[in-house]
Amino acid sequence: MQGLKVSLFITCLADHFYPEVGEAVVHLLRRCGCEVDFPPNQTCCGQPAWNTGLEDEAKAYARAYIETFENSEYVVMPSGSCAGHVRYFYPQMFKDDREMYRRACAVADKTYEFSQFMVNVLKVKDVGARFPASVVFHNNCHMQRELGVKEEPLELLRHVKDLVLVENPRYDLCCGFGGAFSVKMPEISTAMADERLGIYVGTQADMIVSCDGGCLMHMGGRAERQGLPVKTIHLATLLWEGVKNSGL
């Protein structure tokens, strides 16, 4: 599957808080033989506006995304949440506009979350990484339920040398971030994060791995504030650090 042309969509959280995640995705895709470009006109996917009921604003962001990426061969992003929004909700937004619906479906069909693209399109499970740590994987709600992506990130982690993948005893629980939910209902959001972190600390894993910056920021911030002995890391960052550790 070498030689595929991939456009990187960098999410708002990765752009502002986790730039190393975008860099890791580019390095890993190129390592697998992909040609990667970064369309400079990209903005937010519009999920925050859509989730808070601002439909006109959400549609404006969606139109901008469609115009930016409709000529791309593939679009890959380091977020199951944003990918789920594009693939699941964009067609729904424009169901009453035949032409925009067609364009929305076409772009949604070629939009992928990073691990989904690696495993299902590139057919890559082993990137040649070595990462000596014990980790537990946190799958964000949108990635599980909107994208149906569950095993792909686990397959990538299982092939990392010297890594111990600890079983997640409650993969179905939300971390409490939920975008606007954490702002509108901070007390409930914090309680959900504490419950989630309590389970993860109980596994004695060194790190929590996820494919979404929102979950990582929410749990990482709460863990740091409470002084918990667990770190957070994005899957792409772990894999790229592992490749560098392997010396290959």
JSON list of C-alpha atoms in Angstrom, two decimals:
[
{"chain": "A", "resi": 1, "resn": "MET", "atom": "CA", "xyz": [0.00, 0.00, 0.00]},
{"chain": "A", "resi": 2, "resn": "GLN", "atom": "CA", "xyz": [2.95, 2.32, -0.44]},
{"chain": "A", "resi": 3, "resn": "GLY", "atom": "CA", "xyz": [2.67, 5.54, -2.38]},
{"chain": "A", "resi": 4, "resn": "LEU", "atom": "CA", "xyz": [-0.74, 6.61, -1.07]},
{"chain": "A", "resi": 5, "resn": "LYS", "atom": "CA", "xyz": [-1.31, 10.35, -0.89]},
{"chain": "A", "resi": 6, "resn": "VAL", "atom": "CA", "xyz": [-2.51, 11.45, 2.53]},
{"chain": "A", "resi": 7, "resn": "SER", "atom": "CA", "xyz": [-3.62, 14.86, 3.73]},
{"chain": "A", "resi": 8, "resn": "LEU", "atom": "CA", "xyz": [-3.13, 15.48, 7.44]},
{"chain": "A", "resi": 9, "resn": "PHE", "atom": "CA", "xyz": [-5.94, 17.15, 9.36]},
{"chain": "A", "resi": 10, "resn": "ILE", "atom": "CA", "xyz": [-4.54, 18.42, 12.62]},
{"chain": "A", "resi": 11, "resn": "THR", "atom": "CA", "xyz": [-7.18, 18.88, 15.29]},
{"chain": "A", "resi": 12, "resn": "CYS", "atom": "CA", "xyz": [-7.55, 22.02, 17.39]},
{"chain": "A", "resi": 13, "resn": "LEU", "atom": "CA", "xyz": [-6.23, 20.33, 20.54]},
{"chain": "A", "resi": 14, "resn": "ALA", "atom": "CA", "xyz": [-3.25, 18.81, 18.72]},
{"chain": "A", "resi": 15, "resn": "ASP", "atom": "CA", "xyz": [-2.52, 22.15, 17.08]},
{"chain": "A", "resi": 16, "resn": "HIS", "atom": "CA", "xyz": [-2.51, 24.08, 20.35]},
{"chain": "A", "resi": 17, "resn": "PHE", "atom": "CA", "xyz": [-1.48, 21.54, 22.98]},
{"chain": "A", "resi": 18, "resn": "TYR", "atom": "CA", "xyz": [-0.01, 18.42, 21.34]},
{"chain": "A", "resi": 19, "resn": "PRO", "atom": "CA", "xyz": [1.94, 19.45, 18.23]},
{"chain": "A", "resi": 20, "resn": "GLU", "atom": "CA", "xyz": [4.24, 16.46, 18.71]},
{"chain": "A", "resi": 21, "resn": "VAL", "atom": "CA", "xyz": [1.27, 14.21, 17.92]},
{"chain": "A", "resi": 22, "resn": "GLY", "atom": "CA", "xyz": [0.88, 15.68, 14.44]},
{"chain": "A", "resi": 23, "resn": "GLU", "atom": "CA", "xyz": [4.61, 15.35, 13.85]},
{"chain": "A", "resi": 24, "resn": "ALA", "atom": "CA", "xyz": [4.52, 11.71, 14.95]},
{"chain": "A", "resi": 25, "resn": "VAL", "atom": "CA", "xyz": [1.64, 10.94, 12.56]},
{"chain": "A", "resi": 26, "resn": "VAL", "atom": "CA", "xyz": [3.55, 12.47, 9.64]},
{"chain": "A", "resi": 27, "resn": "HIS", "atom": "CA", "xyz": [6.72, 10.55, 10.48]},
{"chain": "A", "resi": 28, "resn": "LEU", "atom": "CA", "xyz": [4.86, 7.24, 10.81]},
{"chain": "A", "resi": 29, "resn": "LEU", "atom": "CA", "xyz": [2.86, 7.68, 7.60]},
{"chain": "A", "resi": 30, "resn": "ARG", "atom": "CA", "xyz": [6.00, 8.56, 5.65]},
{"chain": "A", "resi": 31, "resn": "ARG", "atom": "CA", "xyz": [7.78, 5.59, 7.21]},
{"chain": "A", "resi": 32, "resn": "CYS", "atom": "CA", "xyz": [5.02, 3.46, 5.70]},
{"chain": "A", "resi": 33, "resn": "GLY", "atom": "CA", "xyz": [5.61, 4.97, 2.27]},
{"chain": "A", "resi": 34, "resn": "CYS", "atom": "CA", "xyz": [2.82, 7.55, 2.18]},
{"chain": "A", "resi": 35, "resn": "GLU", "atom": "CA", "xyz": [3.14, 11.00, 0.63]},
{"chain": "A", "resi": 36, "resn": "VAL", "atom": "CA", "xyz": [1.84, 13.44, 3.26]},
{"chain": "A", "resi": 37, "resn": "ASP", "atom": "CA", "xyz": [0.68, 17.00, 2.70]},
{"chain": "A", "resi": 38, "resn": "PHE", "atom": "CA", "xyz": [-0.80, 19.59, 5.04]},
{"chain": "A", "resi": 39, "resn": "PRO", "atom": "CA", "xyz": [-3.48, 21.81, 3.43]},
{"chain": "A", "resi": 40, "resn": "PRO", "atom": "CA", "xyz": [-2.96, 25.24, 5.02]},
{"chain": "A", "resi": 41, "resn": "ASN", "atom": "CA", "xyz": [-6.61, 26.34, 4.73]},
{"chain": "A", "resi": 42, "resn": "GLN", "atom": "CA", "xyz": [-7.88, 23.81, 7.24]},
{"chain": "A", "resi": 43, "resn": "THR", "atom": "CA", "xyz": [-9.64, 24.97, 10.40]},
{"chain": "A", "resi": 44, "resn": "CYS", "atom": "CA", "xyz": [-11.76, 23.25, 13.07]},
{"chain": "A", "resi": 45, "resn": "CYS", "atom": "CA", "xyz": [-13.96, 20.33, 12.01]},
{"chain": "A", "resi": 46, "resn": "GLY", "atom": "CA", "xyz": [-16.87, 22.10, 13.72]},
{"chain": "A", "resi": 47, "resn": "GLN", "atom": "CA", "xyz": [-17.65, 19.49, 16.35]},
{"chain": "A", "resi": 48, "resn": "PRO", "atom": "CA", "xyz": [-17.80, 21.94, 19.31]},
{"chain": "A", "resi": 49, "resn": "ALA", "atom": "CA", "xyz": [-20.33, 24.12, 17.48]},
{"chain": "A", "resi": 50, "resn": "TRP", "atom": "CA", "xyz": [-22.43, 21.11, 16.47]},
{"chain": "A", "resi": 51, "resn": "ASN", "atom": "CA", "xyz": [-22.44, 19.66, 19.99]},
{"chain": "A", "resi": 52, "resn": "THR", "atom": "CA", "xyz": [-23.65, 22.95, 21.47]},
{"chain": "A", "resi": 53, "resn": "GLY", "atom": "CA", "xyz": [-26.48, 23.34, 18.98]},
{"chain": "A", "resi": 54, "resn": "LEU", "atom": "CA", "xyz": [-24.90, 26.02, 16.76]},
{"chain": "A", "resi": 55, "resn": "GLU", "atom": "CA", "xyz": [-25.93, 24.36, 13.50]},
{"chain": "A", "resi": 56, "resn": "ASP", "atom": "CA", "xyz": [-25.18, 27.26, 11.14]},
{"chain": "A", "resi": 57, "resn": "GLU", "atom": "CA", "xyz": [-21.67, 27.66, 12.53]},
{"chain": "A", "resi": 58, "resn": "ALA", "atom": "CA", "xyz": [-21.11, 23.90, 12.42]},
{"chain": "A", "resi": 59, "resn": "LYS", "atom": "CA", "xyz": [-22.20, 23.75, 8.78]},
{"chain": "A", "resi": 60, "resn": "ALA", "atom": "CA", "xyz": [-19.82, 26.60, 7.92]},
{"chain": "A", "resi": 61, "resn": "TYR", "atom": "CA", "xyz": [-16.91, 24.64, 9.40]},
{"chain": "A", "resi": 62, "resn": "ALA", "atom": "CA", "xyz": [-18.07, 21.50, 7.58]},
{"chain": "A", "resi": 63, "resn": "ARG", "atom": "CA", "xyz": [-18.21, 23.33, 4.24]},
{"chain": "A", "resi": 64, "resn": "ALA", "atom": "CA", "xyz": [-14.69, 24.63, 4.81]},
{"chain": "A", "resi": 65, "resn": "TYR", "atom": "CA", "xyz": [-13.45, 21.12, 5.61]},
{"chain": "A", "resi": 66, "resn": "ILE", "atom": "CA", "xyz": [-15.14, 19.69, 2.52]},
{"chain": "A", "resi": 67, "resn": "GLU", "atom": "CA", "xyz": [-13.70, 22.39, 0.26]},
{"chain": "A", "resi": 68, "resn": "THR", "atom": "CA", "xyz": [-10.23, 21.89, 1.72]},
{"chain": "A", "resi": 69, "resn": "PHE", "atom": "CA", "xyz": [-10.09, 18.10, 1.48]},
{"chain": "A", "resi": 70, "resn": "GLU", "atom": "CA", "xyz": [-12.42, 17.02, -1.32]},
{"chain": "A", "resi": 71, "resn": "ASN", "atom": "CA", "xyz": [-9.52, 16.66, -3.75]},
{"chain": "A", "resi": 72, "resn": "SER", "atom": "CA", "xyz": [-7.41, 14.66, -1.28]},
{"chain": "A", "resi": 73, "resn": "GLU", "atom": "CA", "xyz": [-6.91, 10.94, -1.78]},
{"chain": "A", "resi": 74, "resn": "TYR", "atom": "CA", "xyz": [-7.15, 10.23, 1.95]},
{"chain": "A", "resi": 75, "resn": "VAL", "atom": "CA", "xyz": [-7.55, 12.41, 5.04]},
{"chain": "A", "resi": 76, "resn": "VAL", "atom": "CA", "xyz": [-5.99, 11.18, 8.29]},
{"chain": "A", "resi": 77, "resn": "MET", "atom": "CA", "xyz": [-6.29, 12.77, 11.71]},
{"chain": "A", "resi": 78, "resn": "PRO", "atom": "CA", "xyz": [-5.04, 11.88, 15.22]},
{"chain": "A", "resi": 79, "resn": "SER", "atom": "CA", "xyz": [-8.50, 11.97, 16.78]},
{"chain": "A", "resi": 80, "resn": "GLY", "atom": "CA", "xyz": [-11.29, 9.44, 16.85]},
{"chain": "A", "resi": 81, "resn": "SER", "atom": "CA", "xyz": [-13.64, 12.15, 18.07]},
{"chain": "A", "resi": 82, "resn": "CYS", "atom": "CA", "xyz": [-13.08, 14.50, 15.14]},
{"chain": "A", "resi": 83, "resn": "ALA", "atom": "CA", "xyz": [-13.00, 11.67, 12.61]},
{"chain": "A", "resi": 84, "resn": "GLY", "atom": "CA", "xyz": [-16.25, 10.35, 14.01]},
{"chain": "A", "resi": 85, "resn": "HIS", "atom": "CA", "xyz": [-17.82, 13.79, 13.65]},
{"chain": "A", "resi": 86, "resn": "VAL", "atom": "CA", "xyz": [-16.81, 14.08, 10.00]},
{"chain": "A", "resi": 87, "resn": "ARG", "atom": "CA", "xyz": [-17.82, 10.57, 9.01]},
{"chain": "A", "resi": 88, "resn": "TYR", "atom": "CA", "xyz": [-21.03, 10.32, 11.02]},
{"chain": "A", "resi": 89, "resn": "PHE", "atom": "CA", "xyz": [-22.48, 13.83, 11.14]},
{"chain": "A", "resi": 90, "resn": "TYR", "atom": "CA", "xyz": [-21.37, 15.61, 7.97]},
{"chain": "A", "resi": 91, "resn": "PRO", "atom": "CA", "xyz": [-23.77, 13.63, 5.74]},
{"chain": "A", "resi": 92, "resn": "GLN", "atom": "CA", "xyz": [-26.58, 14.24, 8.24]},
{"chain": "A", "resi": 93, "resn": "MET", "atom": "CA", "xyz": [-25.97, 17.99, 8.19]},
{"chain": "A", "resi": 94, "resn": "PHE", "atom": "CA", "xyz": [-26.61, 18.23, 4.47]},
{"chain": "A", "resi": 95, "resn": "LYS", "atom": "CA", "xyz": [-29.26, 15.56, 3.96]},
{"chain": "A", "resi": 96, "resn": "ASP", "atom": "CA", "xyz": [-31.66, 18.19, 2.51]},
{"chain": "A", "resi": 97, "resn": "ASP", "atom": "CA", "xyz": [-29.11, 19.57, 0.02]},
{"chain": "A", "resi": 98, "resn": "ARG", "atom": "CA", "xyz": [-28.46, 16.96, -2.66]},
{"chain": "A", "resi": 99, "resn": "GLU", "atom": "CA", "xyz": [-25.17, 18.40, -3.96]},
{"chain": "A", "resi": 100, "resn": "MET", "atom": "CA", "xyz": [-23.68, 19.15, -0.54]},
{"chain": "A", "resi": 101, "resn": "TYR", "atom": "CA", "xyz": [-24.82, 15.76, 0.71]},
{"chain": "A", "resi": 102, "resn": "ARG", "atom": "CA", "xyz": [-22.95, 14.09, -2.15]},
{"chain": "A", "resi": 103, "resn": "ARG", "atom": "CA", "xyz": [-19.80, 16.08, -1.41]},
{"chain": "A", "resi": 104, "resn": "ALA", "atom": "CA", "xyz": [-20.09, 15.49, 2.33]},
{"chain": "A", "resi": 105, "resn": "CYS", "atom": "CA", "xyz": [-20.43, 11.72, 1.85]},
{"chain": "A", "resi": 106, "resn": "ALA", "atom": "CA", "xyz": [-17.45, 11.65, -0.52]},
{"chain": "A", "resi": 107, "resn": "VAL", "atom": "CA", "xyz": [-15.18, 13.43, 1.95]},
{"chain": "A", "resi": 108, "resn": "ALA", "atom": "CA", "xyz": [-16.50, 11.47, 4.94]},
{"chain": "A", "resi": 109, "resn": "ASP", "atom": "CA", "xyz": [-15.74, 8.18, 3.17]},
{"chain": "A", "resi": 110, "resn": "LYS", "atom": "CA", "xyz": [-12.05, 9.04, 2.82]},
{"chain": "A", "resi": 111, "resn": "THR", "atom": "CA", "xyz": [-11.57, 10.49, 6.31]},
{"chain": "A", "resi": 112, "resn": "TYR", "atom": "CA", "xyz": [-9.84, 8.20, 8.83]},
{"chain": "A", "resi": 113, "resn": "GLU", "atom": "CA", "xyz": [-8.63, 8.22, 12.39]},
{"chain": "A", "resi": 114, "resn": "PHE", "atom": "CA", "xyz": [-4.89, 7.45, 12.51]},
{"chain": "A", "resi": 115, "resn": "SER", "atom": "CA", "xyz": [-4.97, 3.87, 13.86]},
{"chain": "A", "resi": 116, "resn": "GLN", "atom": "CA", "xyz": [-7.94, 3.03, 11.65]},
{"chain": "A", "resi": 117, "resn": "PHE", "atom": "CA", "xyz": [-5.97, 4.12, 8.58]},
{"chain": "A", "resi": 118, "resn": "MET", "atom": "CA", "xyz": [-2.79, 2.33, 9.61]},
{"chain": "A", "resi": 119, "resn": "VAL", "atom": "CA", "xyz": [-4.45, -1.04, 10.25]},
{"chain": "A", "resi": 120, "resn": "ASN", "atom": "CA", "xyz": [-7.37, -1.08, 7.81]},
{"chain": "A", "resi": 121, "resn": "VAL", "atom": "CA", "xyz": [-5.96, 0.82, 4.82]},
{"chain": "A", "resi": 122, "resn": "LEU", "atom": "CA", "xyz": [-2.18, 0.45, 5.03]},
{"chain": "A", "resi": 123, "resn": "LYS", "atom": "CA", "xyz": [-2.49, -3.03, 6.60]},
{"chain": "A", "resi": 124, "resn": "VAL", "atom": "CA", "xyz": [0.29, -2.13, 9.02]},
{"chain": "A", "resi": 125, "resn": "LYS", "atom": "CA", "xyz": [0.27, -3.45, 12.58]},
{"chain": "A", "resi": 126, "resn": "ASP", "atom": "CA", "xyz": [3.98, -3.43, 13.39]},
{"chain": "A", "resi": 127, "resn": "VAL", "atom": "CA", "xyz": [5.79, -0.12, 12.86]},
{"chain": "A", "resi": 128, "resn": "GLY", "atom": "CA", "xyz": [9.04, -1.43, 14.33]},
{"chain": "A", "resi": 129, "resn": "ALA", "atom": "CA", "xyz": [8.64, 0.27, 17.70]},
{"chain": "A", "resi": 130, "resn": "ARG", "atom": "CA", "xyz": [10.18, -0.60, 21.05]},
{"chain": "A", "resi": 131, "resn": "PHE", "atom": "CA", "xyz": [8.69, 0.99, 24.17]},
{"chain": "A", "resi": 132, "resn": "PRO", "atom": "CA", "xyz": [9.51, -0.59, 27.55]},
{"chain": "A", "resi": 133, "resn": "ALA", "atom": "CA", "xyz": [6.49, 0.32, 29.67]},
{"chain": "A", "resi": 134, "resn": "SER", "atom": "CA", "xyz": [3.17, -1.04, 30.86]},
{"chain": "A", "resi": 135, "resn": "VAL", "atom": "CA", "xyz": [0.18, 0.76, 29.38]},
{"chain": "A", "resi": 136, "resn": "VAL", "atom": "CA", "xyz": [-3.60, 0.65, 29.47]},
{"chain": "A", "resi": 137, "resn": "PHE", "atom": "CA", "xyz": [-5.58, 1.85, 26.45]},
{"chain": "A", "resi": 138, "resn": "HIS", "atom": "CA", "xyz": [-8.45, 4.31, 26.82]},
{"chain": "A", "resi": 139, "resn": "ASN", "atom": "CA", "xyz": [-10.77, 4.29, 23.82]},
{"chain": "A", "resi": 140, "resn": "ASN", "atom": "CA", "xyz": [-12.76, 7.51, 23.53]},
{"chain": "A", "resi": 141, "resn": "CYS", "atom": "CA", "xyz": [-16.54, 7.32, 23.23]},
{"chain": "A", "resi": 142, "resn": "HIS", "atom": "CA", "xyz": [-16.88, 8.76, 19.73]},
{"chain": "A", "resi": 143, "resn": "MET", "atom": "CA", "xyz": [-14.24, 6.47, 18.28]},
{"chain": "A", "resi": 144, "resn": "GLN", "atom": "CA", "xyz": [-15.97, 3.39, 19.67]},
{"chain": "A", "resi": 145, "resn": "ARG", "atom": "CA", "xyz": [-19.53, 4.34, 18.90]},
{"chain": "A", "resi": 146, "resn": "GLU", "atom": "CA", "xyz": [-19.42, 6.55, 15.79]},
{"chain": "A", "resi": 147, "resn": "LEU", "atom": "CA", "xyz": [-16.42, 5.02, 14.03]},
{"chain": "A", "resi": 148, "resn": "GLY", "atom": "CA", "xyz": [-16.69, 1.51, 15.41]},
{"chain": "A", "resi": 149, "resn": "VAL", "atom": "CA", "xyz": [-12.91, 1.51, 15.96]},
{"chain": "A", "resi": 150, "resn": "LYS", "atom": "CA", "xyz": [-11.92, -0.73, 18.88]},
{"chain": "A", "resi": 151, "resn": "GLU", "atom": "CA", "xyz": [-9.28, -3.29, 17.93]},
{"chain": "A", "resi": 152, "resn": "GLU", "atom": "CA", "xyz": [-7.11, -1.20, 15.59]},
{"chain": "A", "resi": 153, "resn": "PRO", "atom": "CA", "xyz": [-5.17, 0.75, 18.25]},
{"chain": "A", "resi": 154, "resn": "LEU", "atom": "CA", "xyz": [-4.81, -2.40, 20.32]},
{"chain": "A", "resi": 155, "resn": "GLU", "atom": "CA", "xyz": [-3.33, -4.24, 17.34]},
{"chain": "A", "resi": 156, "resn": "LEU", "atom": "CA", "xyz": [-0.69, -1.52, 16.97]},
{"chain": "A", "resi": 157, "resn": "LEU", "atom": "CA", "xyz": [0.14, -1.66, 20.68]},
{"chain": "A", "resi": 158, "resn": "ARG", "atom": "CA", "xyz": [0.37, -5.46, 20.72]},
{"chain": "A", "resi": 159, "resn": "HIS", "atom": "CA", "xyz": [3.17, -5.31, 18.16]},
{"chain": "A", "resi": 160, "resn": "VAL", "atom": "CA", "xyz": [5.35, -2.87, 20.14]},
{"chain": "A", "resi": 161, "resn": "LYS", "atom": "CA", "xyz": [8.38, -4.68, 21.53]},
{"chain": "A", "resi": 162, "resn": "ASP", "atom": "CA", "xyz": [8.90, -4.65, 25.32]},
{"chain": "A", "resi": 163, "resn": "LEU", "atom": "CA", "xyz": [5.49, -3.06, 25.88]},
{"chain": "A", "resi": 164, "resn": "VAL", "atom": "CA", "xyz": [3.06, -4.66, 28.30]},
{"chain": "A", "resi": 165, "resn": "LEU", "atom": "CA", "xyz": [-0.55, -3.98, 27.34]},
{"chain": "A", "resi": 166, "resn": "VAL", "atom": "CA", "xyz": [-2.65, -4.19, 30.49]},
{"chain": "A", "resi": 167, "resn": "GLU", "atom": "CA", "xyz": [-6.29, -5.17, 30.06]},
{"chain": "A", "resi": 168, "resn": "ASN", "atom": "CA", "xyz": [-8.74, -2.32, 30.54]},
{"chain": "A", "resi": 169, "resn": "PRO", "atom": "CA", "xyz": [-11.36, -3.64, 32.97]},
{"chain": "A", "resi": 170, "resn": "ARG", "atom": "CA", "xyz": [-13.96, -1.01, 31.98]},
{"chain": "A", "resi": 171, "resn": "TYR", "atom": "CA", "xyz": [-13.39, 0.03, 28.38]},
{"chain": "A", "resi": 172, "resn": "ASP", "atom": "CA", "xyz": [-16.99, 1.26, 28.17]},
{"chain": "A", "resi": 173, "resn": "LEU", "atom": "CA", "xyz": [-16.64, 4.11, 30.68]},
{"chain": "A", "resi": 174, "resn": "CYS", "atom": "CA", "xyz": [-16.32, 7.73, 29.54]},
{"chain": "A", "resi": 175, "resn": "CYS", "atom": "CA", "xyz": [-13.49, 9.83, 31.01]},
{"chain": "A", "resi": 176, "resn": "GLY", "atom": "CA", "xyz": [-15.88, 12.76, 31.45]},
{"chain": "A", "resi": 177, "resn": "PHE", "atom": "CA", "xyz": [-14.35, 15.20, 28.96]},
{"chain": "A", "resi": 178, "resn": "GLY", "atom": "CA", "xyz": [-17.06, 15.26, 26.31]},
{"chain": "A", "resi": 179, "resn": "GLY", "atom": "CA", "xyz": [-15.91, 18.62, 24.92]},
{"chain": "A", "resi": 180, "resn": "ALA", "atom": "CA", "xyz": [-18.48, 21.20, 25.99]},
{"chain": "A", "resi": 181, "resn": "PHE", "atom": "CA", "xyz": [-19.79, 18.80, 28.64]},
{"chain": "A", "resi": 182, "resn": "SER", "atom": "CA", "xyz": [-16.67, 19.33, 30.77]},
{"chain": "A", "resi": 183, "resn": "VAL", "atom": "CA", "xyz": [-17.26, 23.10, 30.64]},
{"chain": "A", "resi": 184, "resn": "LYS", "atom": "CA", "xyz": [-21.00, 23.03, 31.23]},
{"chain": "A", "resi": 185, "resn": "MET", "atom": "CA", "xyz": [-20.94, 20.38, 33.97]},
{"chain": "A", "resi": 186, "resn": "PRO", "atom": "CA", "xyz": [-17.47, 20.50, 35.54]},
{"chain": "A", "resi": 187, "resn": "GLU", "atom": "CA", "xyz": [-18.43, 18.76, 38.79]},
{"chain": "A", "resi": 188, "resn": "ILE", "atom": "CA", "xyz": [-19.85, 15.71, 37.00]},
{"chain": "A", "resi": 189, "resn": "SER", "atom": "CA", "xyz": [-17.01, 15.74, 34.48]},
{"chain": "A", "resi": 190, "resn": "THR", "atom": "CA", "xyz": [-14.40, 15.77, 37.26]},
{"chain": "A", "resi": 191, "resn": "ALA", "atom": "CA", "xyz": [-16.14, 12.95, 39.13]},
{"chain": "A", "resi": 192, "resn": "MET", "atom": "CA", "xyz": [-16.16, 10.85, 35.96]},
{"chain": "A", "resi": 193, "resn": "ALA", "atom": "CA", "xyz": [-12.45, 11.50, 35.42]},
{"chain": "A", "resi": 194, "resn": "ASP", "atom": "CA", "xyz": [-11.68, 10.50, 39.01]},
{"chain": "A", "resi": 195, "resn": "GLU", "atom": "CA", "xyz": [-13.62, 7.26, 38.60]},
{"chain": "A", "resi": 196, "resn": "ARG", "atom": "CA", "xyz": [-11.85, 6.48, 35.35]},
{"chain": "A", "resi": 197, "resn": "LEU", "atom": "CA", "xyz": [-8.42, 7.29, 36.77]},
{"chain": "A", "resi": 198, "resn": "GLY", "atom": "CA", "xyz": [-9.06, 5.19, 39.87]},
{"chain": "A", "resi": 199, "resn": "ILE", "atom": "CA", "xyz": [-9.62, 2.16, 37.66]},
{"chain": "A", "resi": 200, "resn": "TYR", "atom": "CA", "xyz": [-6.52, 2.86, 35.58]},
{"chain": "A", "resi": 201, "resn": "VAL", "atom": "CA", "xyz": [-4.28, 3.41, 38.60]},
{"chain": "A", "resi": 202, "resn": "GLY", "atom": "CA", "xyz": [-5.60, 0.12, 39.94]},
{"chain": "A", "resi": 203, "resn": "THR", "atom": "CA", "xyz": [-4.19, -1.68, 36.89]},
{"chain": "A", "resi": 204, "resn": "GLN", "atom": "CA", "xyz": [-0.70, -0.44, 37.92]},
{"chain": "A", "resi": 205, "resn": "ALA", "atom": "CA", "xyz": [0.01, 0.63, 34.33]},
{"chain": "A", "resi": 206, "resn": "ASP", "atom": "CA", "xyz": [2.70, 3.27, 33.83]},
{"chain": "A", "resi": 207, "resn": "MET", "atom": "CA", "xyz": [0.76, 5.13, 31.15]},
{"chain": "A", "resi": 208, "resn": "ILE", "atom": "CA", "xyz": [-2.71, 5.72, 29.77]},
{"chain": "A", "resi": 209, "resn": "VAL", "atom": "CA", "xyz": [-2.71, 5.62, 25.97]},
{"chain": "A", "resi": 210, "resn": "SER", "atom": "CA", "xyz": [-5.48, 7.15, 23.89]},
{"chain": "A", "resi": 211, "resn": "CYS", "atom": "CA", "xyz": [-6.17, 8.33, 20.35]},
{"chain": "A", "resi": 212, "resn": "ASP", "atom": "CA", "xyz": [-7.82, 11.59, 21.36]},
{"chain": "A", "resi": 213, "resn": "GLY", "atom": "CA", "xyz": [-6.27, 14.74, 22.79]},
{"chain": "A", "resi": 214, "resn": "GLY", "atom": "CA", "xyz": [-9.38, 15.70, 24.74]},
{"chain": "A", "resi": 215, "resn": "CYS", "atom": "CA", "xyz": [-9.34, 12.53, 26.82]},
{"chain": "A", "resi": 216, "resn": "LEU", "atom": "CA", "xyz": [-5.59, 12.81, 27.36]},
{"chain": "A", "resi": 217, "resn": "MET", "atom": "CA", "xyz": [-5.78, 16.45, 28.43]},
{"chain": "A", "resi": 218, "resn": "HIS", "atom": "CA", "xyz": [-8.71, 15.81, 30.77]},
{"chain": "A", "resi": 219, "resn": "MET", "atom": "CA", "xyz": [-7.28, 12.74, 32.50]},
{"chain": "A", "resi": 220, "resn": "GLY", "atom": "CA", "xyz": [-3.69, 13.98, 32.38]},
{"chain": "A", "resi": 221, "resn": "GLY", "atom": "CA", "xyz": [-4.58, 17.26, 34.05]},
{"chain": "A", "resi": 222, "resn": "ARG", "atom": "CA", "xyz": [-6.61, 15.57, 36.73]},
{"chain": "A", "resi": 223, "resn": "ALA", "atom": "CA", "xyz": [-3.91, 12.96, 37.38]},
{"chain": "A", "resi": 224, "resn": "GLU", "atom": "CA", "xyz": [-1.26, 15.67, 37.72]},
{"chain": "A", "resi": 225, "resn": "ARG", "atom": "CA", "xyz": [-3.40, 17.70, 40.10]},
{"chain": "A", "resi": 226, "resn": "GLN", "atom": "CA", "xyz": [-3.96, 14.67, 42.32]},
{"chain": "A", "resi": 227, "resn": "GLY", "atom": "CA", "xyz": [-0.35, 13.49, 42.11]},
{"chain": "A", "resi": 228, "resn": "LEU", "atom": "CA", "xyz": [-1.33, 10.10, 40.69]},
{"chain": "A", "resi": 229, "resn": "PRO", "atom": "CA", "xyz": [1.45, 7.76, 39.50]},
{"chain": "A", "resi": 230, "resn": "VAL", "atom": "CA", "xyz": [0.29, 7.52, 35.89]},
{"chain": "A", "resi": 231, "resn": "LYS", "atom": "CA", "xyz": [1.11, 9.49, 32.74]},
{"chain": "A", "resi": 232, "resn": "THR", "atom": "CA", "xyz": [-0.86, 10.01, 29.54]},
{"chain": "A", "resi": 233, "resn": "ILE", "atom": "CA", "xyz": [0.39, 9.68, 25.97]},
{"chain": "A", "resi": 234, "resn": "HIS", "atom": "CA", "xyz": [-1.13, 9.67, 22.49]},
{"chain": "A", "resi": 235, "resn": "LEU", "atom": "CA", "xyz": [-0.84, 6.44, 20.52]},
{"chain": "A", "resi": 236, "resn": "ALA", "atom": "CA", "xyz": [1.02, 8.11, 17.65]},
{"chain": "A", "resi": 237, "resn": "THR", "atom": "CA", "xyz": [3.54, 9.69, 20.02]},
{"chain": "A", "resi": 238, "resn": "LEU", "atom": "CA", "xyz": [4.19, 6.35, 21.72]},
{"chain": "A", "resi": 239, "resn": "LEU", "atom": "CA", "xyz": [4.70, 4.60, 18.39]},
{"chain": "A", "resi": 240, "resn": "TRP", "atom": "CA", "xyz": [7.07, 7.23, 17.03]},
{"chain": "A", "resi": 241, "resn": "GLU", "atom": "CA", "xyz": [9.06, 7.40, 20.27]},
{"chain": "A", "resi": 242, "resn": "GLY", "atom": "CA", "xyz": [9.20, 3.62, 20.08]},
{"chain": "A", "resi": 243, "resn": "VAL", "atom": "CA", "xyz": [10.54, 3.70, 16.54]},
{"chain": "A", "resi": 244, "resn": "LYS", "atom": "CA", "xyz": [13.27, 6.09, 17.65]},
{"chain": "A", "resi": 245, "resn": "ASN", "atom": "CA", "xyz": [14.04, 3.82, 20.61]},
{"chain": "A", "resi": 246, "resn": "SER", "atom": "CA", "xyz": [14.45, 0.85, 18.31]},
{"chain": "A", "resi": 247, "resn": "GLY", "atom": "CA", "xyz": [17.19, 2.58, 16.34]},
{"chain": "A", "resi": 248, "resn": "LEU", "atom": "CA", "xyz": [15.74, 1.45, 13.02]}
]
